[in-house]
CSV table of C-alpha atoms in Angstrom, one decimal:
chain,number,residue,atom,x,y,z
A,513,UNK,CA,79.0,16.2,-18.6
A,514,UNK,CA,76.9,15.6,-15.4
A,515,UNK,CA,75.7,19.2,-15.5
A,516,UNK,CA,74.6,18.8,-19.2
A,517,UNK,CA,72.8,15.5,-18.4
A,518,UNK,CA,71.0,17.2,-15.5
A,519,UNK,CA,70.0,20.1,-17.6
A,520,UNK,CA,68.5,17.9,-20.3
A,521,UNK,CA,66.6,15.9,-17.6
A,522,UNK,CA,65.1,19.2,-16.4
A,523,UNK,CA,64.1,20.2,-19.9
A,524,UNK,CA,62.5,16.7,-20.5
A,525,UNK,CA,60.5,16.9,-17.3
A,526,UNK,CA,59.3,20.4,-18.0
A,527,UNK,CA,58.1,19.4,-21.5
A,528,UNK,CA,56.6,16.1,-20.6
A,529,UNK,CA,54.8,16.9,-17.3
A,530,UNK,CA,52.0,18.9,-18.9
A,531,UNK,CA,51.5,16.1,-21.4
A,532,UNK,CA,51.4,13.5,-18.6
A,533,UNK,CA,48.9,15.6,-16.6
A,534,UNK,CA,46.7,16.0,-19.7
A,535,UNK,CA,46.7,12.2,-20.3
A,536,UNK,CA,45.8,11.5,-16.7
A,537,UNK,CA,43.1,14.1,-16.8
A,538,UNK,CA,41.7,12.6,-20.0
A,539,UNK,CA,41.7,9.1,-18.5
A,540,UNK,CA,39.9,10.3,-15.4
A,541,UNK,CA,37.3,12.2,-17.5
A,542,UNK,CA,36.7,9.1,-19.6
A,543,UNK,CA,36.2,6.9,-16.5
A,544,UNK,CA,33.7,9.4,-15.1
A,545,UNK,CA,31.8,9.7,-18.3
A,546,UNK,CA,31.5,5.9,-18.6
A,547,UNK,CA,30.3,5.6,-15.0
A,548,UNK,CA,27.7,8.3,-15.7
A,549,UNK,CA,26.5,6.5,-18.8
A,550,UNK,CA,26.3,3.3,-17.0
A,551,UNK,CA,24.2,4.8,-14.2
A,552,UNK,CA,21.9,6.3,-16.8
A,553,UNK,CA,21.4,3.0,-18.6
A,554,UNK,CA,21.0,1.1,-15.4
A,555,UNK,CA,20.4,3.4,-12.4
A,556,UNK,CA,20.6,0.7,-9.9
A,557,UNK,CA,21.0,-3.0,-9.5
A,558,UNK,CA,18.3,-5.1,-7.9
A,559,UNK,CA,19.3,-5.8,-4.3
A,560,UNK,CA,17.5,-8.2,-2.1
A,561,UNK,CA,13.7,-7.8,-2.3
A,562,UNK,CA,13.5,-6.1,1.0
A,563,UNK,CA,16.2,-3.6,0.2
A,564,UNK,CA,15.5,-0.1,-1.2
A,565,UNK,CA,16.7,0.8,-4.7
A,566,UNK,CA,18.7,4.0,-5.3
A,567,UNK,CA,19.4,6.6,-6.5
A,568,UNK,CA,16.9,9.0,-7.8
A,569,UNK,CA,13.7,8.5,-9.7
A,570,UNK,CA,13.3,5.2,-11.6
A,571,UNK,CA,11.1,5.1,-14.7
A,572,UNK,CA,11.4,1.9,-16.7
A,573,UNK,CA,9.6,-1.3,-17.3
A,574,UNK,CA,10.8,-2.9,-14.1
A,575,UNK,CA,10.4,-0.2,-11.4
A,576,UNK,CA,7.7,2.1,-10.3
A,577,UNK,CA,8.3,5.9,-10.2
A,578,UNK,CA,10.2,6.8,-7.0
A,579,UNK,CA,9.5,10.4,-5.7
A,580,UNK,CA,12.7,12.4,-5.4
A,581,UNK,CA,11.9,13.4,-1.8
A,582,UNK,CA,12.5,9.8,-0.7
A,583,UNK,CA,16.1,9.9,-1.7
A,584,UNK,CA,17.4,13.4,-1.0
A,585,UNK,CA,20.6,13.2,0.8
A,586,UNK,CA,20.2,16.6,2.4
A,587,UNK,CA,16.8,17.8,3.5
A,588,UNK,CA,16.6,21.5,4.1
A,589,UNK,CA,12.8,21.7,4.5
A,590,UNK,CA,10.9,21.5,7.8
A,591,UNK,CA,8.5,18.6,6.9
A,592,UNK,CA,8.3,16.3,10.0
A,593,UNK,CA,7.6,13.0,8.2
A,594,UNK,CA,10.3,13.6,5.6
A,595,UNK,CA,12.8,14.2,8.3
A,596,UNK,CA,11.8,10.9,10.0
A,597,UNK,CA,11.9,8.8,6.9
A,598,UNK,CA,15.1,10.3,5.6
A,599,UNK,CA,17.0,8.9,8.6
A,600,UNK,CA,15.6,5.4,7.8
A,601,UNK,CA,16.3,5.7,4.1
A,602,UNK,CA,19.9,6.6,4.6
A,603,UNK,CA,20.4,3.6,6.9
A,604,UNK,CA,19.0,1.2,4.3
A,605,UNK,CA,20.4,2.9,1.2
A,606,UNK,CA,22.7,0.2,-0.3
A,607,UNK,CA,24.9,2.9,-1.7
A,608,UNK,CA,25.5,4.8,1.5
A,609,UNK,CA,25.6,1.6,3.6
A,610,UNK,CA,26.4,-1.3,1.4
A,611,UNK,CA,27.2,-3.6,4.3
A,612,UNK,CA,23.9,-3.2,6.1
A,613,UNK,CA,22.7,-6.5,7.3
A,614,UNK,CA,19.1,-7.6,7.1
A,615,UNK,CA,17.1,-9.2,9.9
A,616,UNK,CA,17.8,-7.0,12.9
A,617,UNK,CA,15.1,-5.3,14.9
A,618,UNK,CA,13.8,-2.6,12.5
A,619,UNK,CA,11.4,-1.3,15.2
A,620,UNK,CA,14.4,-0.1,17.2
A,621,UNK,CA,15.6,2.0,14.3
A,622,UNK,CA,12.2,3.5,13.9
A,623,UNK,CA,12.1,4.6,17.5
A,624,UNK,CA,15.6,6.0,17.4
A,625,UNK,CA,14.9,8.1,14.3
A,626,UNK,CA,11.7,9.3,15.9
A,627,UNK,CA,13.5,10.4,19.1
A,628,UNK,CA,16.2,12.1,17.2
A,629,UNK,CA,13.9,14.2,15.0
A,630,UNK,CA,11.2,15.0,17.6
A,631,UNK,CA,13.7,16.4,20.1
A,632,UNK,CA,15.1,19.0,17.7
A,633,UNK,CA,14.2,22.6,18.6
A,634,UNK,CA,12.9,23.4,15.1
A,635,UNK,CA,10.8,20.3,15.1
A,636,UNK,CA,9.1,21.1,18.4
A,637,UNK,CA,8.2,24.6,17.2
A,638,UNK,CA,6.6,23.2,14.0
A,639,UNK,CA,4.7,20.5,15.8
A,640,UNK,CA,3.0,23.0,18.0
A,641,UNK,CA,1.7,24.7,14.8
A,642,UNK,CA,0.2,21.5,13.4
A,643,UNK,CA,-3.6,20.9,13.6
A,644,UNK,CA,-4.7,19.1,16.7
A,645,UNK,CA,-5.7,15.8,15.0
A,646,UNK,CA,-2.3,15.6,13.3
A,647,UNK,CA,-0.5,16.4,16.6
A,648,UNK,CA,-2.5,13.5,18.1
A,649,UNK,CA,-1.4,11.3,15.3
A,650,UNK,CA,2.2,12.2,15.8
A,651,UNK,CA,1.9,11.3,19.5
A,652,UNK,CA,0.9,7.8,18.6
A,653,UNK,CA,2.7,7.2,15.3
A,654,UNK,CA,5.7,5.6,17.0
A,655,UNK,CA,3.6,2.9,18.7
A,656,UNK,CA,2.6,-0.3,16.9
A,657,UNK,CA,2.3,-2.7,19.7
A,658,UNK,CA,-1.4,-2.9,20.6
A,659,UNK,CA,-3.2,-5.7,22.5
A,660,UNK,CA,-5.7,-7.8,20.6
A,661,UNK,CA,-9.1,-7.5,22.2
A,662,UNK,CA,-11.1,-9.9,20.0
A,663,UNK,CA,-9.8,-12.5,17.5
A,664,UNK,CA,-11.7,-14.6,15.0
A,665,UNK,CA,-12.6,-18.2,15.9
A,666,UNK,CA,-11.0,-19.5,12.7
A,667,UNK,CA,-7.2,-19.5,12.1
A,668,UNK,CA,-7.6,-17.1,9.3
A,669,UNK,CA,-11.0,-15.5,9.8
A,670,UNK,CA,-14.5,-17.0,9.6
A,671,UNK,CA,-14.9,-19.7,6.9
A,672,UNK,CA,-16.3,-23.0,6.1
A,673,UNK,CA,-15.4,-25.9,8.4
A,674,UNK,CA,-15.1,-28.4,5.6
A,675,UNK,CA,-12.8,-26.5,3.2
A,676,UNK,CA,-11.2,-29.0,0.8
A,677,UNK,CA,-8.5,-26.7,-0.5
A,678,UNK,CA,-6.7,-23.5,0.7
A,679,UNK,CA,-8.9,-20.3,0.7
A,680,UNK,CA,-8.7,-18.4,-2.5
A,681,UNK,CA,-9.7,-15.1,-0.9
A,682,UNK,CA,-9.8,-13.4,2.5
A,683,UNK,CA,-12.1,-10.4,2.8
A,684,UNK,CA,-10.5,-8.0,5.3
A,685,UNK,CA,-13.0,-5.2,5.8
A,686,UNK,CA,-12.3,-2.0,7.8
A,687,UNK,CA,-15.2,-1.1,10.0
A,688,UNK,CA,-16.0,0.5,13.4
A,689,UNK,CA,-18.0,-0.6,16.4
A,690,UNK,CA,-21.0,1.5,15.4
A,691,UNK,CA,-21.3,0.1,11.9
A,692,UNK,CA,-23.1,-3.1,12.8
A,693,UNK,CA,-25.6,-2.7,9.9
A,694,UNK,CA,-22.8,-2.4,7.4
A,695,UNK,CA,-21.2,-5.6,8.7
A,696,UNK,CA,-24.6,-7.5,8.7
A,697,UNK,CA,-25.3,-6.4,5.1
A,698,UNK,CA,-21.9,-7.7,4.0
A,699,UNK,CA,-22.4,-11.0,5.8
A,700,UNK,CA,-25.7,-11.5,4.0
A,701,UNK,CA,-24.6,-10.6,0.5
A,702,UNK,CA,-21.2,-10.3,-1.1
A,703,UNK,CA,-19.2,-11.2,2.0
A,704,UNK,CA,-20.6,-14.7,2.5
A,705,UNK,CA,-18.0,-17.3,3.5
A,706,UNK,CA,-17.4,-20.8,2.3
A,707,UNK,CA,-17.4,-22.0,-1.3
A,708,UNK,CA,-18.6,-19.5,-4.0
A,709,UNK,CA,-18.9,-20.2,-7.7
A,710,UNK,CA,-17.3,-17.7,-10.1
A,711,UNK,CA,-19.1,-15.8,-12.9
A,712,UNK,CA,-18.8,-17.3,-16.4
A,713,UNK,CA,-17.8,-14.6,-18.9
A,714,UNK,CA,-17.1,-14.6,-22.7
A,715,UNK,CA,-13.4,-14.6,-21.9
A,716,UNK,CA,-13.7,-17.7,-19.6
A,717,UNK,CA,-13.3,-21.2,-20.8
A,718,UNK,CA,-15.0,-24.2,-19.4
A,719,UNK,CA,-17.1,-23.9,-16.3
A,720,UNK,CA,-17.1,-20.8,-14.0
A,721,UNK,CA,-15.0,-22.5,-11.3
A,722,UNK,CA,-15.0,-21.2,-7.8
A,723,UNK,CA,-13.1,-20.9,-4.5
A,724,UNK,CA,-13.3,-20.7,-0.8
A,725,UNK,CA,-13.8,-17.3,0.9
A,726,UNK,CA,-13.0,-16.2,4.4
A,727,UNK,CA,-14.0,-13.0,6.2
A,728,UNK,CA,-12.6,-10.8,8.9
A,729,UNK,CA,-13.6,-7.3,10.1
A,730,UNK,CA,-10.9,-4.9,11.3
A,731,UNK,CA,-11.6,-2.6,14.2
A,732,UNK,CA,-10.0,-0.3,16.7
A,733,UNK,CA,-11.6,0.8,20.0
A,734,UNK,CA,-14.1,3.5,20.4
A,735,UNK,CA,-13.9,5.8,23.5
A,736,UNK,CA,-17.1,5.1,25.5
A,737,UNK,CA,-17.1,8.6,27.0
A,738,UNK,CA,-16.9,10.3,23.6
A,739,UNK,CA,-19.4,7.8,22.1
A,740,UNK,CA,-21.9,8.0,25.0
A,741,UNK,CA,-22.2,4.2,25.2
A,742,UNK,CA,-20.0,1.2,25.7
A,743,UNK,CA,-20.4,-1.3,22.8
A,744,UNK,CA,-17.8,-3.8,24.1
A,745,UNK,CA,-20.3,-6.4,25.3
A,746,UNK,CA,-22.4,-6.2,22.1
A,747,UNK,CA,-19.2,-6.6,20.0
A,748,UNK,CA,-18.3,-9.7,22.1
A,749,UNK,CA,-21.7,-11.2,21.4
A,750,UNK,CA,-21.4,-10.4,17.7
A,751,UNK,CA,-18.0,-12.1,17.7
A,752,UNK,CA,-19.3,-15.2,19.4
A,753,UNK,CA,-22.0,-15.5,16.8
A,754,UNK,CA,-20.1,-14.8,13.6
A,755,UNK,CA,-16.4,-15.4,14.6
A,756,UNK,CA,-15.2,-12.7,12.2
A,757,UNK,CA,-14.1,-9.8,14.5
A,758,UNK,CA,-10.5,-8.7,14.8
A,759,UNK,CA,-10.2,-5.8,17.2
A,760,UNK,CA,-7.1,-4.0,18.6
A,761,UNK,CA,-6.9,-1.7,21.6
A,762,UNK,CA,-6.1,1.6,19.8
A,763,UNK,CA,-8.4,4.6,19.3
A,764,UNK,CA,-10.4,4.1,16.1
A,765,UNK,CA,-9.9,7.3,14.1
A,766,UNK,CA,-9.6,8.2,10.5
A,767,UNK,CA,-5.8,8.7,10.7
A,768,UNK,CA,-5.4,5.4,12.6
A,769,UNK,CA,-6.7,3.4,9.6
A,770,UNK,CA,-3.0,3.0,8.7
A,771,UNK,CA,-2.6,1.0,11.9
A,772,UNK,CA,-5.3,-1.4,10.7
A,773,UNK,CA,-3.1,-2.2,7.6
A,774,UNK,CA,0.1,-2.7,9.7
A,775,UNK,CA,-1.5,-4.8,12.4
A,776,UNK,CA,-3.5,-6.8,9.9
A,777,UNK,CA,-0.4,-7.6,7.9
A,778,UNK,CA,1.2,-8.9,11.1
A,779,UNK,CA,-1.8,-11.0,12.0
A,780,UNK,CA,-2.1,-12.3,8.4
A,781,UNK,CA,1.5,-13.3,8.3
A,782,UNK,CA,1.1,-15.4,11.4
A,783,UNK,CA,-2.4,-16.8,10.7
A,784,UNK,CA,-3.0,-17.1,7.0
A,785,UNK,CA,-0.1,-18.8,5.4
A,786,UNK,CA,-2.1,-20.6,2.7
A,787,UNK,CA,-4.5,-17.9,1.6
A,788,UNK,CA,-4.0,-16.9,-2.0
A,789,UNK,CA,-5.5,-13.4,-2.1
A,790,UNK,CA,-6.6,-10.6,0.2
A,791,UNK,CA,-9.4,-8.1,-0.5
A,792,UNK,CA,-8.9,-5.1,1.8
A,793,UNK,CA,-11.7,-2.5,1.7
A,794,UNK,CA,-14.2,-0.3,3.5
A,795,UNK,CA,-17.5,-1.5,4.9
A,796,UNK,CA,-19.5,0.8,2.5
A,797,UNK,CA,-18.5,-0.9,-0.8
A,798,UNK,CA,-20.3,-3.4,-3.0
A,799,UNK,CA,-18.3,-6.2,-4.4
A,800,UNK,CA,-19.3,-8.5,-7.2
A,801,UNK,CA,-17.8,-11.5,-5.5
A,802,UNK,CA,-18.4,-14.1,-8.3
A,803,UNK,CA,-16.7,-11.8,-10.8
A,804,UNK,CA,-13.8,-11.4,-8.3
A,805,UNK,CA,-13.5,-15.2,-8.0
A,806,UNK,CA,-13.3,-15.6,-11.7
A,807,UNK,CA,-10.9,-12.7,-12.2
A,808,UNK,CA,-8.5,-14.1,-9.5
A,809,UNK,CA,-8.7,-17.6,-11.0
A,810,UNK,CA,-7.7,-16.1,-14.3
A,811,UNK,CA,-4.7,-14.5,-12.8
A,812,UNK,CA,-3.5,-17.8,-11.3
A,813,UNK,CA,-3.7,-19.4,-14.8
A,814,UNK,CA,-1.5,-16.8,-16.5
A,815,UNK,CA,2.0,-17.8,-17.6
A,816,UNK,CA,4.6,-17.6,-14.8
A,817,UNK,CA,1.9,-16.7,-12.3
A,818,UNK,CA,4.0,-18.4,-9.6
A,819,UNK,CA,6.6,-15.7,-10.1
A,820,UNK,CA,4.4,-12.7,-10.5
A,821,UNK,CA,2.1,-13.4,-7.5
A,822,UNK,CA,4.6,-12.0,-5.0
A,823,UNK,CA,4.1,-8.6,-6.6
A,824,UNK,CA,0.4,-8.7,-7.4
A,825,UNK,CA,-1.9,-5.8,-6.4
A,826,UNK,CA,-4.9,-4.6,-8.4
A,827,UNK,CA,-7.3,-1.7,-7.9
A,828,UNK,CA,-8.1,1.9,-8.9
A,829,UNK,CA,-4.5,3.2,-9.3
A,830,UNK,CA,-3.8,6.9,-8.6
A,831,UNK,CA,-0.5,8.3,-9.9
A,832,UNK,CA,1.5,11.5,-9.0
A,833,UNK,CA,-1.2,12.6,-6.6
A,834,UNK,CA,-0.8,15.9,-4.7
A,835,UNK,CA,-1.3,16.1,-0.9
A,836,UNK,CA,-4.5,17.8,0.0
A,837,UNK,CA,-3.7,21.3,1.4
A,838,UNK,CA,-7.3,22.3,2.2
A,839,UNK,CA,-7.4,22.7,5.9
A,840,UNK,CA,-11.1,21.8,6.4
A,841,UNK,CA,-10.7,18.5,4.6
A,842,UNK,CA,-10.3,15.3,6.5
A,843,UNK,CA,-7.5,14.4,4.1
A,844,UNK,CA,-5.6,17.6,4.9
A,845,UNK,CA,-1.9,17.2,5.2
A,846,UNK,CA,0.1,20.4,5.9
A,847,UNK,CA,3.4,21.0,4.2
A,848,UNK,CA,5.1,21.2,7.6
A,849,UNK,CA,4.2,17.5,8.1
A,850,UNK,CA,4.9,16.2,4.5
A,851,UNK,CA,6.4,17.7,1.4
A,852,UNK,CA,6.5,16.1,-2.1
A,853,UNK,CA,4.1,14.1,-4.3
A,854,UNK,CA,2.5,11.0,-3.1
A,855,UNK,CA,3.8,7.7,-4.6
A,856,UNK,CA,1.6,5.7,-6.9
A,857,UNK,CA,-1.1,3.9,-4.9
A,858,UNK,CA,-4.3,2.0,-5.2
A,859,UNK,CA,-7.4,3.7,-3.8
A,860,UNK,CA,-8.2,2.3,-0.3
A,861,UNK,CA,-11.9,1.9,-0.9
A,862,UNK,CA,-11.1,-1.6,-2.2
A,863,UNK,CA,-7.9,-3.3,-3.4
A,864,UNK,CA,-6.9,-6.9,-3.9
A,865,UNK,CA,-3.4,-8.2,-3.4
A,866,UNK,CA,-1.8,-11.6,-3.1
A,867,UNK,CA,-1.1,-13.3,0.2
A,868,UNK,CA,2.6,-13.4,-0.7
A,869,UNK,CA,2.6,-9.6,-1.2
A,870,UNK,CA,0.8,-9.1,2.2
A,871,UNK,CA,3.7,-10.8,3.9
A,872,UNK,CA,6.2,-8.7,2.1
A,873,UNK,CA,4.3,-5.6,3.0
A,874,UNK,CA,4.4,-6.7,6.6
A,875,UNK,CA,8.2,-6.9,6.5
A,876,UNK,CA,8.9,-3.7,4.7
A,877,UNK,CA,6.4,-1.7,6.8
A,878,UNK,CA,8.8,-2.1,9.7
A,879,UNK,CA,11.1,0.4,8.0
A,880,UNK,CA,8.6,3.0,7.0
A,881,UNK,CA,7.1,5.5,9.5
A,882,UNK,CA,3.3,5.6,9.7
A,883,UNK,CA,1.5,8.1,7.5
A,884,UNK,CA,-2.0,9.5,8.2
A,885,UNK,CA,-3.6,8.4,4.9
A,886,UNK,CA,-3.8,4.6,4.8
A,887,UNK,CA,-3.8,4.0,1.0
A,888,UNK,CA,-0.9,6.4,0.5
A,889,UNK,CA,1.0,4.5,3.2
A,890,UNK,CA,0.4,1.2,1.3
A,891,UNK,CA,1.8,3.0,-1.8
A,892,UNK,CA,4.9,4.0,0.2
A,893,UNK,CA,5.4,0.4,1.2
A,894,UNK,CA,4.9,-0.7,-2.4
A,895,UNK,CA,7.5,1.8,-3.7
A,896,UNK,CA,10.1,0.3,-1.2
A,897,UNK,CA,9.4,-3.1,-2.7
A,898,UNK,CA,9.8,-1.7,-6.2
A,899,UNK,CA,6.3,-3.0,-7.0
A,900,UNK,CA,3.7,-1.2,-9.2
A,901,UNK,CA,-0.1,-1.8,-8.6
A,902,UNK,CA,-2.2,-2.8,-11.6
A,903,UNK,CA,-5.0,-0.5,-12.6
A,904,UNK,CA,-8.4,-2.1,-13.5
A,905,UNK,CA,-11.4,0.0,-14.5
A,906,UNK,CA,-13.7,-2.5,-12.8
A,907,UNK,CA,-12.7,-1.0,-9.5
A,908,UNK,CA,-15.0,2.0,-9.1
A,909,UNK,CA,-13.8,3.7,-5.9
A,910,UNK,CA,-15.3,7.0,-7.2
A,911,UNK,CA,-18.5,5.4,-8.4
A,912,UNK,CA,-19.8,5.0,-12.0
A,913,UNK,CA,-19.1,7.8,-14.5
A,914,UNK,CA,-22.1,9.6,-15.8
A,915,UNK,CA,-25.3,7.5,-16.2
A,916,UNK,CA,-23.5,4.2,-16.7
A,917,UNK,CA,-25.0,2.6,-13.5
A,918,UNK,CA,-28.4,2.9,-15.0
A,919,UNK,CA,-27.5,0.3,-17.7
A,920,UNK,CA,-29.2,-3.1,-17.2
A,921,UNK,CA,-26.0,-5.1,-16.6
A,922,UNK,CA,-23.8,-2.4,-15.2
A,923,UNK,CA,-23.2,-4.2,-11.9
A,924,UNK,CA,-22.3,-7.4,-13.7
A,925,UNK,CA,-19.3,-5.6,-15.3
A,926,UNK,CA,-17.6,-4.4,-12.2
A,927,UNK,CA,-15.5,-5.9,-9.4
A,928,UNK,CA,-16.2,-3.2,-6.9
A,929,UNK,CA,-18.1,0.1,-6.4
A,930,UNK,CA,-17.7,2.5,-3.5
A,931,UNK,CA,-20.2,4.4,-1.3
A,932,UNK,CA,-23.2,2.1,-0.9
A,933,UNK,CA,-25.3,2.0,2.3
A,934,UNK,CA,-26.5,-1.3,3.9
A,935,UNK,CA,-29.9,-1.1,2.3
A,936,UNK,CA,-28.4,-0.5,-1.2
A,937,UNK,CA,-26.0,-3.3,-0.7
A,938,UNK,CA,-28.8,-5.8,0.0
A,939,UNK,CA,-30.9,-4.6,-2.9
A,940,UNK,CA,-27.9,-4.6,-5.3
A,941,UNK,CA,-27.1,-8.2,-4.4
A,942,UNK,CA,-30.7,-9.3,-5.0
A,943,UNK,CA,-30.7,-7.5,-8.3
A,944,UNK,CA,-27.4,-9.1,-9.4
A,945,UNK,CA,-28.8,-12.5,-8.6
A,946,UNK,CA,-32.1,-11.9,-10.5
A,947,UNK,CA,-30.3,-10.7,-13.6
A,948,UNK,CA,-27.6,-13.3,-13.6
A,949,UNK,CA,-29.0,-15.3,-16.5
A,950,UNK,CA,-29.7,-12.3,-18.8
A,951,UNK,CA,-26.4,-10.7,-18.1
A,952,UNK,CA,-24.3,-13.8,-18.2
A,953,UNK,CA,-21.2,-13.4,-20.4
A,954,UNK,CA,-20.9,-9.7,-20.2
A,955,UNK,CA,-17.2,-8.6,-19.9
A,956,UNK,CA,-15.7,-6.6,-17.1
A,957,UNK,CA,-15.5,-2.8,-17.7
A,958,UNK,CA,-12.7,-2.2,-20.3
A,959,UNK,CA,-11.4,-5.6,-19.7
A,960,UNK,CA,-9.4,-5.4,-23.0
A,961,UNK,CA,-7.4,-2.5,-21.8
A,962,UNK,CA,-3.8,-3.1,-20.7
A,963,UNK,CA,-2.4,-2.0,-17.3
A,964,UNK,CA,-2.4,1.8,-17.1
A,965,UNK,CA,1.2,2.8,-16.3
A,966,UNK,CA,0.9,6.4,-17.5
A,967,UNK,CA,-2.3,7.4,-15.8
A,968,UNK,CA,-2.8,11.1,-15.6
A,969,UNK,CA,-2.2,12.6,-12.1
A,970,UNK,CA,-5.2,13.1,-9.8
A,971,UNK,CA,-5.7,15.4,-6.9
A,972,UNK,CA,-5.4,13.2,-3.8
A,973,UNK,CA,-8.5,13.0,-1.7
A,974,UNK,CA,-10.5,16.1,-2.3
């Protein structure tokens, strides 16, 4: 009887085991399919604002496109910057390291990843093949602690002494020691500090309003031997007279423009706690400041502005740009240094962002290795904050299209236009003042257009 019972048990097990395995396999497959569908519907959850979002490329109403190169778990290429940033990204990836704590010394992690990558034999061989100016950039890209040589007299740049409310706008202008004429033209025209009235337009209600403006010029240090003259004393005199010079002790080169952003954000976070907006641009742009004042006041009056201001950046937005591979261009970035598309960014000729965003950019920049192209680097920081810059056609970083600038009120319809010399800036300001009455009420260029979130890709920096 026992033998018969055992035999039937064996038969039962043989018959049921495959069925049980199939059921378990079906349950496992169902769970995996559900998880995959869930990740497709919601690719990530929003972590704290200083955390990165993973995985993959995000394309929806809440997040900006994230280049795949930023989140590859295994990098088989030989691009130096990608190797550096991959180490940082892995550390802060909330999926790979869900228990990473915020608030520790991020600069230590940057130095550690730099040391690890640069000491690899393959890296050393590739670095020797890079152009000399990029090798020089690599030699300094791990350094962010530079002495301040000159600081503005005011707490947050030059401004009016009798301000009755917090500054609406800080003009932070990148310049060099040699460009005194550019700075002087800006001081006399669109960069005047103190109270400035806005420009009344058809879309404006009531009076034109206004706001207080402050100004600061951002400089590195020229090499007196290479320049043939030492301008330090003249710059000190200029600073004593105008109180708007902020200079650090690093070599002022094109690739070091990124340092001006990083060091400026640090200074701003410490010195400009109440300033609402920042204009960051070059010293060869013309800005219609009254238009800018009115535009920014309009942004503050929008519904839920107190929530959206922490993400606010507006300018000439460039999407899906390709690194310049032309070796005789000053924007040249070889594929041995960086591979992949550039993130969406606003052209560095002139861009406006909120003071709240400036402080967030300061914090997140501590986790992103420096990149030679300054506006691209700002785009990289924006991507890490899951923030998308707003495009506005009144930012003409590539000048007017066609013959539009010959129209009578063309300069009344813009916020900014790039590439104007000091004499042109002074003349344009005078013309804008003379034609203010006859051009009053003209709208900004394409003001009725919505934000461009699907802008066609441009070639980056030809």
